[in-house]
Amino acid sequence: MTTNVPFVALNRQYEAMKDDIDNAIFEVLRSGNYVLGREVELFEAELAKICGVKHALTVANGTDALVMALKVLGVRPNDEVIVPTNSFIASAGAVVQVGAKPVFCDVRHDHNIDPNDALKKITAKTKAIMPVHLTGKPADMVSICSLANEHNLFVVEDAAQAIGASIDNQTVGSMGDIGAFSLHPLKNLFVFGDGGFITVNCPWLYEKLVKMRNHGLADRNTCSFWGQNSRLDTLHCAVGLAKIQHFDKITERFIQIADQYTAGLSDIVTVPENVAGVVSVFHNYVIVVEERDRLMKFLIEHGVETKIHYPTLLHRQPAAAGFGGLDDAFPVADFLNSRQLSLPIFPEITQAEIQYVIQCIRSFFGNQ
Ligand SMILES: *Cc1c(COP(=O)(O)O)cnc(C)c1O
């Protein structure tokens, strides 16, 4: 019998938390404070706690968080920023938005930035490195931060997929100079639309970012520098605040689902490696298989929706043609590119659905 297993089903989370969310929304509607209302600061305080930083600042989306992080650190035209080629478009797009040049580097078999290749890409123009904690697994921040230290570079963490992940109890977004997160509906903690936030410990960077997201205004009538409008609506912050009460449960569930996939599949496909001291929050659960395209088609035929993160490496995007990455070698990213497959994972997926996905993959390999 075929069961339909969607890649995600966001409405299930709304149903599960309906009362809390409805109350939060209606309270904002009644309050009349729709921009920079009270829930914004309350939500930011909770985010700062979760991320182990002094300050969290909500912004309109995760891409703006990256752009503003780069801007506040002074990254500007002619600068270079090292970005792993296996990431979402926005990692490189943010660099381009501030006028700088993304310089692509290879990844390791855990899909994250390879510090050795990053080292090879450093030039006199390099201003920052952007480790991406892809799939919810922390990048090798110890190596990246020491590399950045030696070469006097900033570290901007793209933590869009990894809220709550940590290395030896150090949370992502707290290890570099600045962290950028997304609250988009496809992320582990999400609001009902676009949203994002920035994490930072340095007080003066924080003060500057507070102004930057609000037109560069120092007070109502004084513009101290040209900023942008990148505030997160009070409504979204109220929803985030309602959901963040369940954050530990949400994160545990992602990890639990991943453990079940690993237990059911590790003897037949390559599964994500567990590393002592490293907590991955499994934004995606990615298996690596030789017959990826055939398996994906087989799963669709059996009602299971999977995805590829990401089908095109950044240096091969048409928009990246001018950046010269096509002349470089990315052996690991290329290896993973044709073999990686993301399985359905979201807190409300049922046990029956998880077991069905495992059973389908096992039957593809003729192995019940
Ligand atoms: C989602 C995502 C972003 C961008 O976040 P938005 O909120 O969609 O702008 C940036 N980097 C990575 C790795 C992402 O997954």
mmCIF file of C-alpha atoms and ligand atoms in Angstrom:
data_model
loop_
_atom_site.group_PDB
_atom_site.id
_atom_site.type_symbol
_atom_site.label_atom_id
_atom_site.label_comp_id
_atom_site.label_asym_id
_atom_site.label_seq_id
_atom_site.Cartn_x
_atom_site.Cartn_y
_atom_site.Cartn_z
ATOM 1 C CA MET A 1 0.000 0.000 0.000
ATOM 2 C CA THR A 2 1.266 3.469 -0.864
ATOM 3 C CA THR A 3 1.459 6.095 1.880
ATOM 4 C CA ASN A 4 1.988 9.703 0.914
ATOM 5 C CA VAL A 5 4.810 11.217 2.926
ATOM 6 C CA PRO A 6 5.306 14.926 2.197
ATOM 7 C CA PHE A 7 8.783 16.466 2.505
ATOM 8 C CA VAL A 8 7.298 18.911 5.019
ATOM 9 C CA ALA A 9 3.755 19.677 6.245
ATOM 10 C CA LEU A 10 3.893 23.084 7.928
ATOM 11 C CA ASN A 11 0.190 23.258 8.733
ATOM 12 C CA ARG A 12 0.597 20.334 11.144
ATOM 13 C CA GLN A 13 2.635 22.532 13.474
ATOM 14 C CA TYR A 14 -0.030 25.225 13.418
ATOM 15 C CA GLU A 15 -2.679 22.648 14.333
ATOM 16 C CA ALA A 16 -0.515 21.342 17.191
ATOM 17 C CA MET A 17 0.037 24.829 18.690
ATOM 18 C CA LYS A 18 -3.155 26.507 17.470
ATOM 19 C CA ASP A 19 -4.394 27.959 20.775
ATOM 20 C CA ASP A 20 -1.057 29.521 21.758
ATOM 21 C CA ILE A 21 -0.526 30.959 18.290
ATOM 22 C CA ASP A 22 -4.059 32.285 17.839
ATOM 23 C CA ASN A 23 -3.903 34.002 21.223
ATOM 24 C CA ALA A 24 -0.545 35.568 20.438
ATOM 25 C CA ILE A 25 -1.743 36.882 17.085
ATOM 26 C CA PHE A 26 -4.995 38.350 18.400
ATOM 27 C CA GLU A 27 -3.203 40.019 21.265
ATOM 28 C CA VAL A 28 -0.991 41.895 18.796
ATOM 29 C CA LEU A 29 -4.013 42.839 16.687
ATOM 30 C CA ARG A 30 -5.699 44.302 19.769
ATOM 31 C CA SER A 31 -2.534 46.084 20.966
ATOM 32 C CA GLY A 32 -2.185 48.323 17.925
ATOM 33 C CA ASN A 33 1.639 48.027 18.059
ATOM 34 C CA TYR A 34 2.363 46.372 14.745
ATOM 35 C CA VAL A 35 5.952 47.516 14.222
ATOM 36 C CA LEU A 36 8.649 47.223 16.926
ATOM 37 C CA GLY A 37 6.005 46.275 19.490
ATOM 38 C CA ARG A 38 6.707 44.728 22.853
ATOM 39 C CA GLU A 39 6.894 41.140 21.520
ATOM 40 C CA VAL A 40 9.913 42.047 19.388
ATOM 41 C CA GLU A 41 12.226 42.572 22.356
ATOM 42 C CA LEU A 42 10.742 39.641 24.262
ATOM 43 C CA PHE A 43 11.344 37.333 21.321
ATOM 44 C CA GLU A 44 14.879 38.673 20.856
ATOM 45 C CA ALA A 45 15.698 38.004 24.514
ATOM 46 C CA GLU A 46 14.615 34.353 24.095
ATOM 47 C CA LEU A 47 16.609 34.002 20.875
ATOM 48 C CA ALA A 48 19.723 35.410 22.561
ATOM 49 C CA LYS A 49 19.340 32.834 25.355
ATOM 50 C CA ILE A 50 18.991 29.909 22.960
ATOM 51 C CA CYS A 51 21.988 31.061 20.925
ATOM 52 C CA GLY A 52 24.209 31.807 23.906
ATOM 53 C CA VAL A 53 24.908 35.419 22.904
ATOM 54 C CA LYS A 54 24.514 38.856 24.461
ATOM 55 C CA HIS A 55 22.293 40.175 21.672
ATOM 56 C CA ALA A 56 19.850 38.854 19.098
ATOM 57 C CA LEU A 57 18.304 41.336 16.675
ATOM 58 C CA THR A 58 15.322 40.347 14.539
ATOM 59 C CA VAL A 59 15.325 41.415 10.888
ATOM 60 C CA ALA A 60 13.101 40.880 7.854
ATOM 61 C CA ASN A 61 14.720 37.622 6.649
ATOM 62 C CA GLY A 62 17.855 35.499 6.850
ATOM 63 C CA THR A 63 19.367 37.021 3.737
ATOM 64 C CA ASP A 64 19.104 40.517 5.232
ATOM 65 C CA ALA A 65 20.736 39.122 8.378
ATOM 66 C CA LEU A 66 23.751 38.046 6.281
ATOM 67 C CA VAL A 67 23.855 41.311 4.320
ATOM 68 C CA MET A 68 23.695 43.440 7.467
ATOM 69 C CA ALA A 69 26.318 41.273 9.192
ATOM 70 C CA LEU A 70 28.717 41.833 6.282
ATOM 71 C CA LYS A 71 27.907 45.553 6.122
ATOM 72 C CA VAL A 72 28.390 46.229 9.809
ATOM 73 C CA LEU A 73 31.799 44.520 9.676
ATOM 74 C CA GLY A 74 32.761 46.876 6.861
ATOM 75 C CA VAL A 75 32.841 44.383 3.984
ATOM 76 C CA ARG A 76 32.642 46.464 0.832
ATOM 77 C CA PRO A 77 33.279 46.494 -2.950
ATOM 78 C CA ASN A 78 36.583 44.873 -3.972
ATOM 79 C CA ASP A 79 36.662 42.758 -0.825
ATOM 80 C CA GLU A 80 36.475 38.983 -1.063
ATOM 81 C CA VAL A 81 34.492 36.637 1.160
ATOM 82 C CA ILE A 82 35.108 32.878 1.191
ATOM 83 C CA VAL A 83 31.883 30.874 0.877
ATOM 84 C CA PRO A 84 31.413 27.090 0.544
ATOM 85 C CA THR A 85 30.111 26.195 -2.922
ATOM 86 C CA ASN A 86 27.573 23.738 -1.474
ATOM 87 C CA SER A 87 25.059 26.127 0.079
ATOM 88 C CA PHE A 88 21.818 27.947 -0.515
ATOM 89 C CA ILE A 89 21.994 30.835 -3.010
ATOM 90 C CA ALA A 90 21.659 33.474 -0.279
ATOM 91 C CA SER A 91 25.104 32.744 1.241
ATOM 92 C CA ALA A 92 26.773 34.034 -1.918
ATOM 93 C CA GLY A 93 23.956 36.437 -2.808
ATOM 94 C CA ALA A 94 24.468 38.382 0.410
ATOM 95 C CA VAL A 95 28.157 38.877 -0.416
ATOM 96 C CA VAL A 96 27.239 40.153 -3.869
ATOM 97 C CA GLN A 97 24.613 42.485 -2.366
ATOM 98 C CA VAL A 98 27.289 44.399 -0.440
ATOM 99 C CA GLY A 99 29.328 44.653 -3.635
ATOM 100 C CA ALA A 100 31.988 42.142 -2.579
ATOM 101 C CA LYS A 101 33.091 39.005 -4.412
ATOM 102 C CA PRO A 102 32.230 35.509 -3.189
ATOM 103 C CA VAL A 103 35.208 33.179 -3.540
ATOM 104 C CA PHE A 104 34.039 29.591 -3.481
ATOM 105 C CA CYS A 105 35.694 26.739 -1.646
ATOM 106 C CA ASP A 106 35.127 23.017 -1.327
ATOM 107 C CA VAL A 107 33.349 21.159 1.474
ATOM 108 C CA ARG A 108 34.095 18.040 3.476
ATOM 109 C CA HIS A 109 32.054 14.851 3.460
ATOM 110 C CA ASP A 110 29.848 16.322 6.197
ATOM 111 C CA HIS A 111 28.724 18.917 3.576
ATOM 112 C CA ASN A 112 30.418 21.759 5.468
ATOM 113 C CA ILE A 113 33.243 24.142 4.552
ATOM 114 C CA ASP A 114 36.699 22.557 4.214
ATOM 115 C CA PRO A 115 39.121 24.782 6.175
ATOM 116 C CA ASN A 116 42.084 23.486 4.162
ATOM 117 C CA ASP A 117 40.524 24.568 0.899
ATOM 118 C CA ALA A 118 39.416 27.859 2.486
ATOM 119 C CA LEU A 119 43.064 28.541 3.373
ATOM 120 C CA LYS A 120 44.055 28.113 -0.292
ATOM 121 C CA LYS A 121 41.476 30.726 -1.317
ATOM 122 C CA ILE A 122 42.770 33.496 0.949
ATOM 123 C CA THR A 123 44.207 36.519 -0.910
ATOM 124 C CA ALA A 124 45.195 40.072 0.073
ATOM 125 C CA LYS A 125 41.578 41.049 -0.650
ATOM 126 C CA THR A 126 39.939 38.480 1.629
ATOM 127 C CA LYS A 127 37.960 40.194 4.362
ATOM 128 C CA ALA A 128 35.811 37.426 5.821
ATOM 129 C CA ILE A 129 34.975 33.721 5.832
ATOM 130 C CA MET A 130 31.395 32.509 5.881
ATOM 131 C CA PRO A 131 31.066 29.011 7.322
ATOM 132 C CA VAL A 132 27.560 27.655 6.661
ATOM 133 C CA HIS A 133 26.227 25.167 9.201
ATOM 134 C CA LEU A 134 24.584 23.176 6.453
ATOM 135 C CA THR A 135 21.864 20.617 7.202
ATOM 136 C CA GLY A 136 21.903 21.817 10.834
ATOM 137 C CA LYS A 137 25.373 20.446 11.522
ATOM 138 C CA PRO A 138 27.976 22.878 12.883
ATOM 139 C CA ALA A 139 30.912 23.563 10.587
ATOM 140 C CA ASP A 140 34.434 23.005 11.969
ATOM 141 C CA MET A 141 34.496 26.327 13.839
ATOM 142 C CA VAL A 142 37.697 25.575 15.723
ATOM 143 C CA SER A 143 39.677 25.374 12.475
ATOM 144 C CA ILE A 144 37.780 28.228 10.813
ATOM 145 C CA CYS A 145 38.232 30.616 13.736
ATOM 146 C CA SER A 146 41.938 29.878 14.082
ATOM 147 C CA LEU A 147 42.391 30.339 10.323
ATOM 148 C CA ALA A 148 40.519 33.655 10.552
ATOM 149 C CA ASN A 149 42.653 34.718 13.501
ATOM 150 C CA GLU A 150 45.910 33.987 11.730
ATOM 151 C CA HIS A 151 44.855 35.897 8.633
ATOM 152 C CA ASN A 152 42.983 38.695 10.336
ATOM 153 C CA LEU A 153 39.599 37.851 8.806
ATOM 154 C CA PHE A 154 36.072 38.217 10.116
ATOM 155 C CA VAL A 155 33.908 35.127 10.584
ATOM 156 C CA VAL A 156 30.243 35.466 9.609
ATOM 157 C CA GLU A 157 28.321 32.326 10.516
ATOM 158 C CA ASP A 158 25.480 31.433 8.169
ATOM 159 C CA ALA A 159 23.453 29.605 10.797
ATOM 160 C CA ALA A 160 20.141 29.768 8.881
ATOM 161 C CA GLN A 161 19.732 25.984 9.090
ATOM 162 C CA ALA A 162 21.215 25.345 12.493
ATOM 163 C CA ILE A 163 19.472 27.132 15.371
ATOM 164 C CA GLY A 164 20.317 25.245 18.568
ATOM 165 C CA ALA A 165 23.265 23.269 17.127
ATOM 166 C CA SER A 166 26.492 23.289 19.110
ATOM 167 C CA ILE A 167 30.097 22.136 19.412
ATOM 168 C CA ASP A 168 31.182 21.245 22.962
ATOM 169 C CA ASN A 169 28.234 23.284 24.285
ATOM 170 C CA GLN A 170 29.159 26.343 22.219
ATOM 171 C CA THR A 171 26.117 27.250 20.152
ATOM 172 C CA VAL A 172 26.279 28.217 16.495
ATOM 173 C CA GLY A 173 26.016 31.958 16.002
ATOM 174 C CA SER A 174 28.127 32.560 19.104
ATOM 175 C CA MET A 175 31.532 31.443 17.812
ATOM 176 C CA GLY A 176 32.235 33.832 14.934
ATOM 177 C CA ASP A 177 32.065 37.644 14.937
ATOM 178 C CA ILE A 178 28.402 37.580 13.927
ATOM 179 C CA GLY A 179 25.749 34.931 13.254
ATOM 180 C CA ALA A 180 22.883 35.122 10.754
ATOM 181 C CA PHE A 181 19.710 33.050 11.158
ATOM 182 C CA SER A 182 16.506 32.590 9.184
ATOM 183 C CA LEU A 183 12.974 32.112 10.525
ATOM 184 C CA HIS A 184 11.593 31.160 7.099
ATOM 185 C CA PRO A 185 8.880 28.461 7.222
ATOM 186 C CA LEU A 186 11.328 25.801 6.029
ATOM 187 C CA LYS A 187 13.704 26.300 8.986
ATOM 188 C CA ASN A 188 13.585 24.463 12.328
ATOM 189 C CA LEU A 189 12.089 27.453 14.175
ATOM 190 C CA PHE A 190 9.832 29.450 11.876
ATOM 191 C CA VAL A 191 7.296 32.245 11.729
ATOM 192 C CA PHE A 192 4.407 32.466 9.259
ATOM 193 C CA GLY A 193 6.306 34.257 6.531
ATOM 194 C CA ASP A 194 9.801 35.650 6.071
ATOM 195 C CA GLY A 195 11.899 36.408 9.117
ATOM 196 C CA GLY A 196 15.446 36.302 10.394
ATOM 197 C CA PHE A 197 17.793 37.479 13.118
ATOM 198 C CA ILE A 198 21.388 38.374 13.824
ATOM 199 C CA THR A 199 23.431 37.232 16.834
ATOM 200 C CA VAL A 200 26.307 39.289 18.151
ATOM 201 C CA ASN A 201 28.244 39.792 21.384
ATOM 202 C CA CYS A 202 30.030 43.050 20.599
ATOM 203 C CA PRO A 203 27.935 45.939 22.028
ATOM 204 C CA TRP A 204 28.894 48.572 19.460
ATOM 205 C CA LEU A 205 28.218 46.265 16.501
ATOM 206 C CA TYR A 206 24.835 45.560 18.066
ATOM 207 C CA GLU A 207 24.055 49.272 18.522
ATOM 208 C CA LYS A 208 24.942 49.929 14.905
ATOM 209 C CA LEU A 209 22.770 47.020 13.705
ATOM 210 C CA VAL A 210 19.801 48.294 15.728
ATOM 211 C CA LYS A 211 20.017 51.534 13.757
ATOM 212 C CA MET A 212 20.819 49.830 10.453
ATOM 213 C CA ARG A 213 17.578 47.826 10.432
ATOM 214 C CA ASN A 214 15.603 51.041 11.021
ATOM 215 C CA HIS A 215 16.864 53.470 8.318
ATOM 216 C CA GLY A 216 20.021 54.326 10.274
ATOM 217 C CA LEU A 217 17.892 56.336 12.676
ATOM 218 C CA ALA A 218 19.495 57.324 15.978
ATOM 219 C CA ASP A 219 16.157 58.758 17.101
ATOM 220 C CA ARG A 220 12.908 59.589 15.379
ATOM 221 C CA ASN A 221 14.323 62.462 13.326
ATOM 222 C CA THR A 222 18.073 61.895 13.186
ATOM 223 C CA CYS A 223 19.629 59.676 10.531
ATOM 224 C CA SER A 224 23.195 58.880 11.596
ATOM 225 C CA PHE A 225 23.975 56.770 8.491
ATOM 226 C CA TRP A 226 22.037 55.324 5.540
ATOM 227 C CA GLY A 227 20.432 52.115 6.716
ATOM 228 C CA GLN A 228 17.593 49.951 5.498
ATOM 229 C CA ASN A 229 14.106 48.938 6.546
ATOM 230 C CA SER A 230 14.538 45.391 7.767
ATOM 231 C CA ARG A 231 12.360 45.144 10.849
ATOM 232 C CA LEU A 232 10.524 41.938 11.728
ATOM 233 C CA ASP A 233 6.790 42.600 12.250
ATOM 234 C CA THR A 234 5.442 42.411 15.793
ATOM 235 C CA LEU A 235 3.001 39.728 14.561
ATOM 236 C CA HIS A 236 5.829 37.439 13.476
ATOM 237 C CA CYS A 237 7.696 38.037 16.736
ATOM 238 C CA ALA A 238 4.571 37.156 18.721
ATOM 239 C CA VAL A 239 4.243 33.907 16.770
ATOM 240 C CA GLY A 240 7.945 33.218 17.309
ATOM 241 C CA LEU A 241 7.591 33.900 21.006
ATOM 242 C CA ALA A 242 4.698 31.431 21.273
ATOM 243 C CA LYS A 243 6.649 28.765 19.406
ATOM 244 C CA ILE A 244 9.956 29.264 21.154
ATOM 245 C CA GLN A 245 8.393 27.864 24.346
ATOM 246 C CA HIS A 246 8.414 24.523 22.492
ATOM 247 C CA PHE A 247 11.922 24.946 21.059
ATOM 248 C CA ASP A 248 13.619 22.177 23.063
ATOM 249 C CA LYS A 249 10.907 19.706 22.125
ATOM 250 C CA ILE A 250 11.083 20.703 18.457
ATOM 251 C CA THR A 251 14.861 20.256 18.390
ATOM 252 C CA GLU A 252 14.751 16.941 20.252
ATOM 253 C CA ARG A 253 12.213 15.672 17.762
ATOM 254 C CA PHE A 254 14.443 16.524 14.766
ATOM 255 C CA ILE A 255 17.273 14.614 16.435
ATOM 256 C CA GLN A 256 15.021 11.693 17.335
ATOM 257 C CA ILE A 257 13.760 11.349 13.745
ATOM 258 C CA ALA A 258 17.354 11.461 12.492
ATOM 259 C CA ASP A 259 18.311 8.709 14.953
ATOM 260 C CA GLN A 260 15.483 6.542 13.648
ATOM 261 C CA TYR A 261 16.545 7.032 10.022
ATOM 262 C CA THR A 262 20.128 6.225 10.992
ATOM 263 C CA ALA A 263 19.102 3.067 12.839
ATOM 264 C CA GLY A 264 16.984 1.941 9.882
ATOM 265 C CA LEU A 265 19.346 2.799 7.048
ATOM 266 C CA SER A 266 22.992 2.877 8.123
ATOM 267 C CA ASP A 267 23.712 -0.632 6.844
ATOM 268 C CA ILE A 268 22.629 0.179 3.269
ATOM 269 C CA VAL A 269 23.371 3.874 2.573
ATOM 270 C CA THR A 270 25.818 6.512 3.833
ATOM 271 C CA VAL A 271 24.130 8.355 6.706
ATOM 272 C CA PRO A 272 25.206 11.503 8.585
ATOM 273 C CA GLU A 273 28.111 10.770 10.891
ATOM 274 C CA ASN A 274 27.717 11.344 14.621
ATOM 275 C CA VAL A 275 30.682 13.192 16.095
ATOM 276 C CA ALA A 276 31.292 13.288 19.859
ATOM 277 C CA GLY A 277 30.555 16.733 21.311
ATOM 278 C CA VAL A 278 28.823 17.946 18.141
ATOM 279 C CA VAL A 279 25.055 18.484 18.295
ATOM 280 C CA SER A 280 23.438 18.609 14.865
ATOM 281 C CA VAL A 281 19.803 19.749 14.711
ATOM 282 C CA PHE A 282 19.095 17.982 11.396
ATOM 283 C CA HIS A 283 17.425 20.759 9.473
ATOM 284 C CA ASN A 284 17.900 18.212 6.689
ATOM 285 C CA TYR A 285 18.622 14.509 6.934
ATOM 286 C CA VAL A 286 20.868 13.805 3.961
ATOM 287 C CA ILE A 287 21.832 10.351 2.793
ATOM 288 C CA VAL A 288 24.541 9.760 0.177
ATOM 289 C CA VAL A 289 23.855 7.083 -2.439
ATOM 290 C CA GLU A 290 25.392 6.126 -5.777
ATOM 291 C CA GLU A 291 21.931 5.530 -7.369
ATOM 292 C CA ARG A 292 20.460 8.807 -6.086
ATOM 293 C CA ASP A 293 18.353 9.718 -9.134
ATOM 294 C CA ARG A 294 16.865 6.235 -9.456
ATOM 295 C CA LEU A 295 16.125 6.086 -5.726
ATOM 296 C CA MET A 296 14.484 9.518 -5.802
ATOM 297 C CA LYS A 297 12.224 8.433 -8.674
ATOM 298 C CA PHE A 298 11.393 5.146 -6.930
ATOM 299 C CA LEU A 299 10.433 7.024 -3.757
ATOM 300 C CA ILE A 300 8.182 9.445 -5.674
ATOM 301 C CA GLU A 301 6.433 6.442 -7.256
ATOM 302 C CA HIS A 302 5.842 5.159 -3.747
ATOM 303 C CA GLY A 303 4.493 8.467 -2.452
ATOM 304 C CA VAL A 304 7.622 9.678 -0.641
ATOM 305 C CA GLU A 305 8.753 13.213 -1.439
ATOM 306 C CA THR A 306 12.499 13.905 -1.171
ATOM 307 C CA LYS A 307 14.660 16.889 -2.195
ATOM 308 C CA ILE A 308 18.209 17.700 -3.238
ATOM 309 C CA HIS A 309 20.046 20.385 -1.271
ATOM 310 C CA TYR A 310 21.262 21.747 -3.608
ATOM 311 C CA PRO A 311 21.082 20.579 -7.221
ATOM 312 C CA THR A 312 23.496 23.265 -8.539
ATOM 313 C CA LEU A 313 26.712 24.200 -6.772
ATOM 314 C CA LEU A 314 27.032 27.960 -6.274
ATOM 315 C CA HIS A 315 30.084 28.365 -8.515
ATOM 316 C CA ARG A 316 28.085 26.800 -11.383
ATOM 317 C CA GLN A 317 25.112 29.144 -11.087
ATOM 318 C CA PRO A 318 24.718 31.300 -14.189
ATOM 319 C CA ALA A 319 24.868 34.404 -11.975
ATOM 320 C CA ALA A 320 28.298 33.334 -10.641
ATOM 321 C CA ALA A 321 29.890 33.139 -14.101
ATOM 322 C CA GLY A 322 31.986 36.265 -13.501
ATOM 323 C CA PHE A 323 33.591 35.009 -10.285
ATOM 324 C CA GLY A 324 36.009 32.557 -11.845
ATOM 325 C CA GLY A 325 35.083 29.516 -9.725
ATOM 326 C CA LEU A 326 34.698 27.343 -12.825
ATOM 327 C CA ASP A 327 38.487 27.095 -13.122
ATOM 328 C CA ASP A 328 38.808 25.603 -9.628
ATOM 329 C CA ALA A 329 38.328 22.024 -8.450
ATOM 330 C CA PHE A 330 35.667 21.076 -5.908
ATOM 331 C CA PRO A 331 36.090 17.286 -5.723
ATOM 332 C CA VAL A 332 34.063 16.638 -2.568
ATOM 333 C CA ALA A 333 31.237 19.033 -3.419
ATOM 334 C CA ASP A 334 31.055 17.398 -6.866
ATOM 335 C CA PHE A 335 31.046 13.918 -5.340
ATOM 336 C CA LEU A 336 28.181 14.814 -2.993
ATOM 337 C CA ASN A 337 26.286 16.793 -5.618
ATOM 338 C CA SER A 338 25.260 13.733 -7.627
ATOM 339 C CA ARG A 339 24.679 11.484 -4.592
ATOM 340 C CA GLN A 340 22.993 13.503 -1.835
ATOM 341 C CA LEU A 341 19.304 13.092 -1.060
ATOM 342 C CA SER A 342 17.302 14.791 1.710
ATOM 343 C CA LEU A 343 14.606 12.657 3.356
ATOM 344 C CA PRO A 344 11.373 14.049 4.874
ATOM 345 C CA ILE A 345 12.057 15.456 8.331
ATOM 346 C CA PHE A 346 9.819 17.755 10.382
ATOM 347 C CA PRO A 347 8.696 17.511 14.013
ATOM 348 C CA GLU A 348 5.144 16.417 13.196
ATOM 349 C CA ILE A 349 6.078 13.528 10.876
ATOM 350 C CA THR A 350 4.476 10.375 12.296
ATOM 351 C CA GLN A 351 6.224 7.169 13.356
ATOM 352 C CA ALA A 352 4.304 5.331 10.633
ATOM 353 C CA GLU A 353 5.578 7.784 8.017
ATOM 354 C CA ILE A 354 9.197 7.427 9.181
ATOM 355 C CA GLN A 355 8.957 3.635 9.114
ATOM 356 C CA TYR A 356 7.363 3.751 5.668
ATOM 357 C CA VAL A 357 10.213 5.888 4.285
ATOM 358 C CA ILE A 358 12.779 3.448 5.732
ATOM 359 C CA GLN A 359 10.875 0.463 4.376
ATOM 360 C CA CYS A 360 10.675 1.996 0.866
ATOM 361 C CA ILE A 361 14.412 2.686 0.781
ATOM 362 C CA ARG A 362 15.187 -0.832 2.009
ATOM 363 C CA SER A 363 12.924 -2.366 -0.624
ATOM 364 C CA PHE A 364 14.638 -0.271 -3.337
ATOM 365 C CA PHE A 365 17.869 -2.021 -2.379
ATOM 366 C CA GLY A 366 16.029 -5.378 -2.397
ATOM 367 C CA ASN A 367 16.669 -5.608 1.290
ATOM 368 C CA GLN A 368 13.708 -5.857 3.629
HETATM 369 C C1 LIG B 1 17.355 29.827 4.258
HETATM 370 C C2 LIG B 1 18.785 30.142 4.127
HETATM 371 C C3 LIG B 1 19.240 31.464 3.986
HETATM 372 C C4 LIG B 1 18.352 32.644 3.758
HETATM 373 O O1 LIG B 1 17.308 32.823 4.606
HETATM 374 P P1 LIG B 1 15.995 33.607 4.136
HETATM 375 O O2 LIG B 1 15.258 33.839 5.410
HETATM 376 O O3 LIG B 1 15.259 32.700 3.199
HETATM 377 O O4 LIG B 1 16.401 34.872 3.472
HETATM 378 C C5 LIG B 1 20.617 31.683 3.969
HETATM 379 N N1 LIG B 1 21.492 30.664 4.052
HETATM 380 C C6 LIG B 1 21.091 29.388 4.166
HETATM 381 C C7 LIG B 1 22.118 28.315 4.273
HETATM 382 C C8 LIG B 1 19.724 29.081 4.189
HETATM 383 O O5 LIG B 1 19.352 27.795 4.297
#
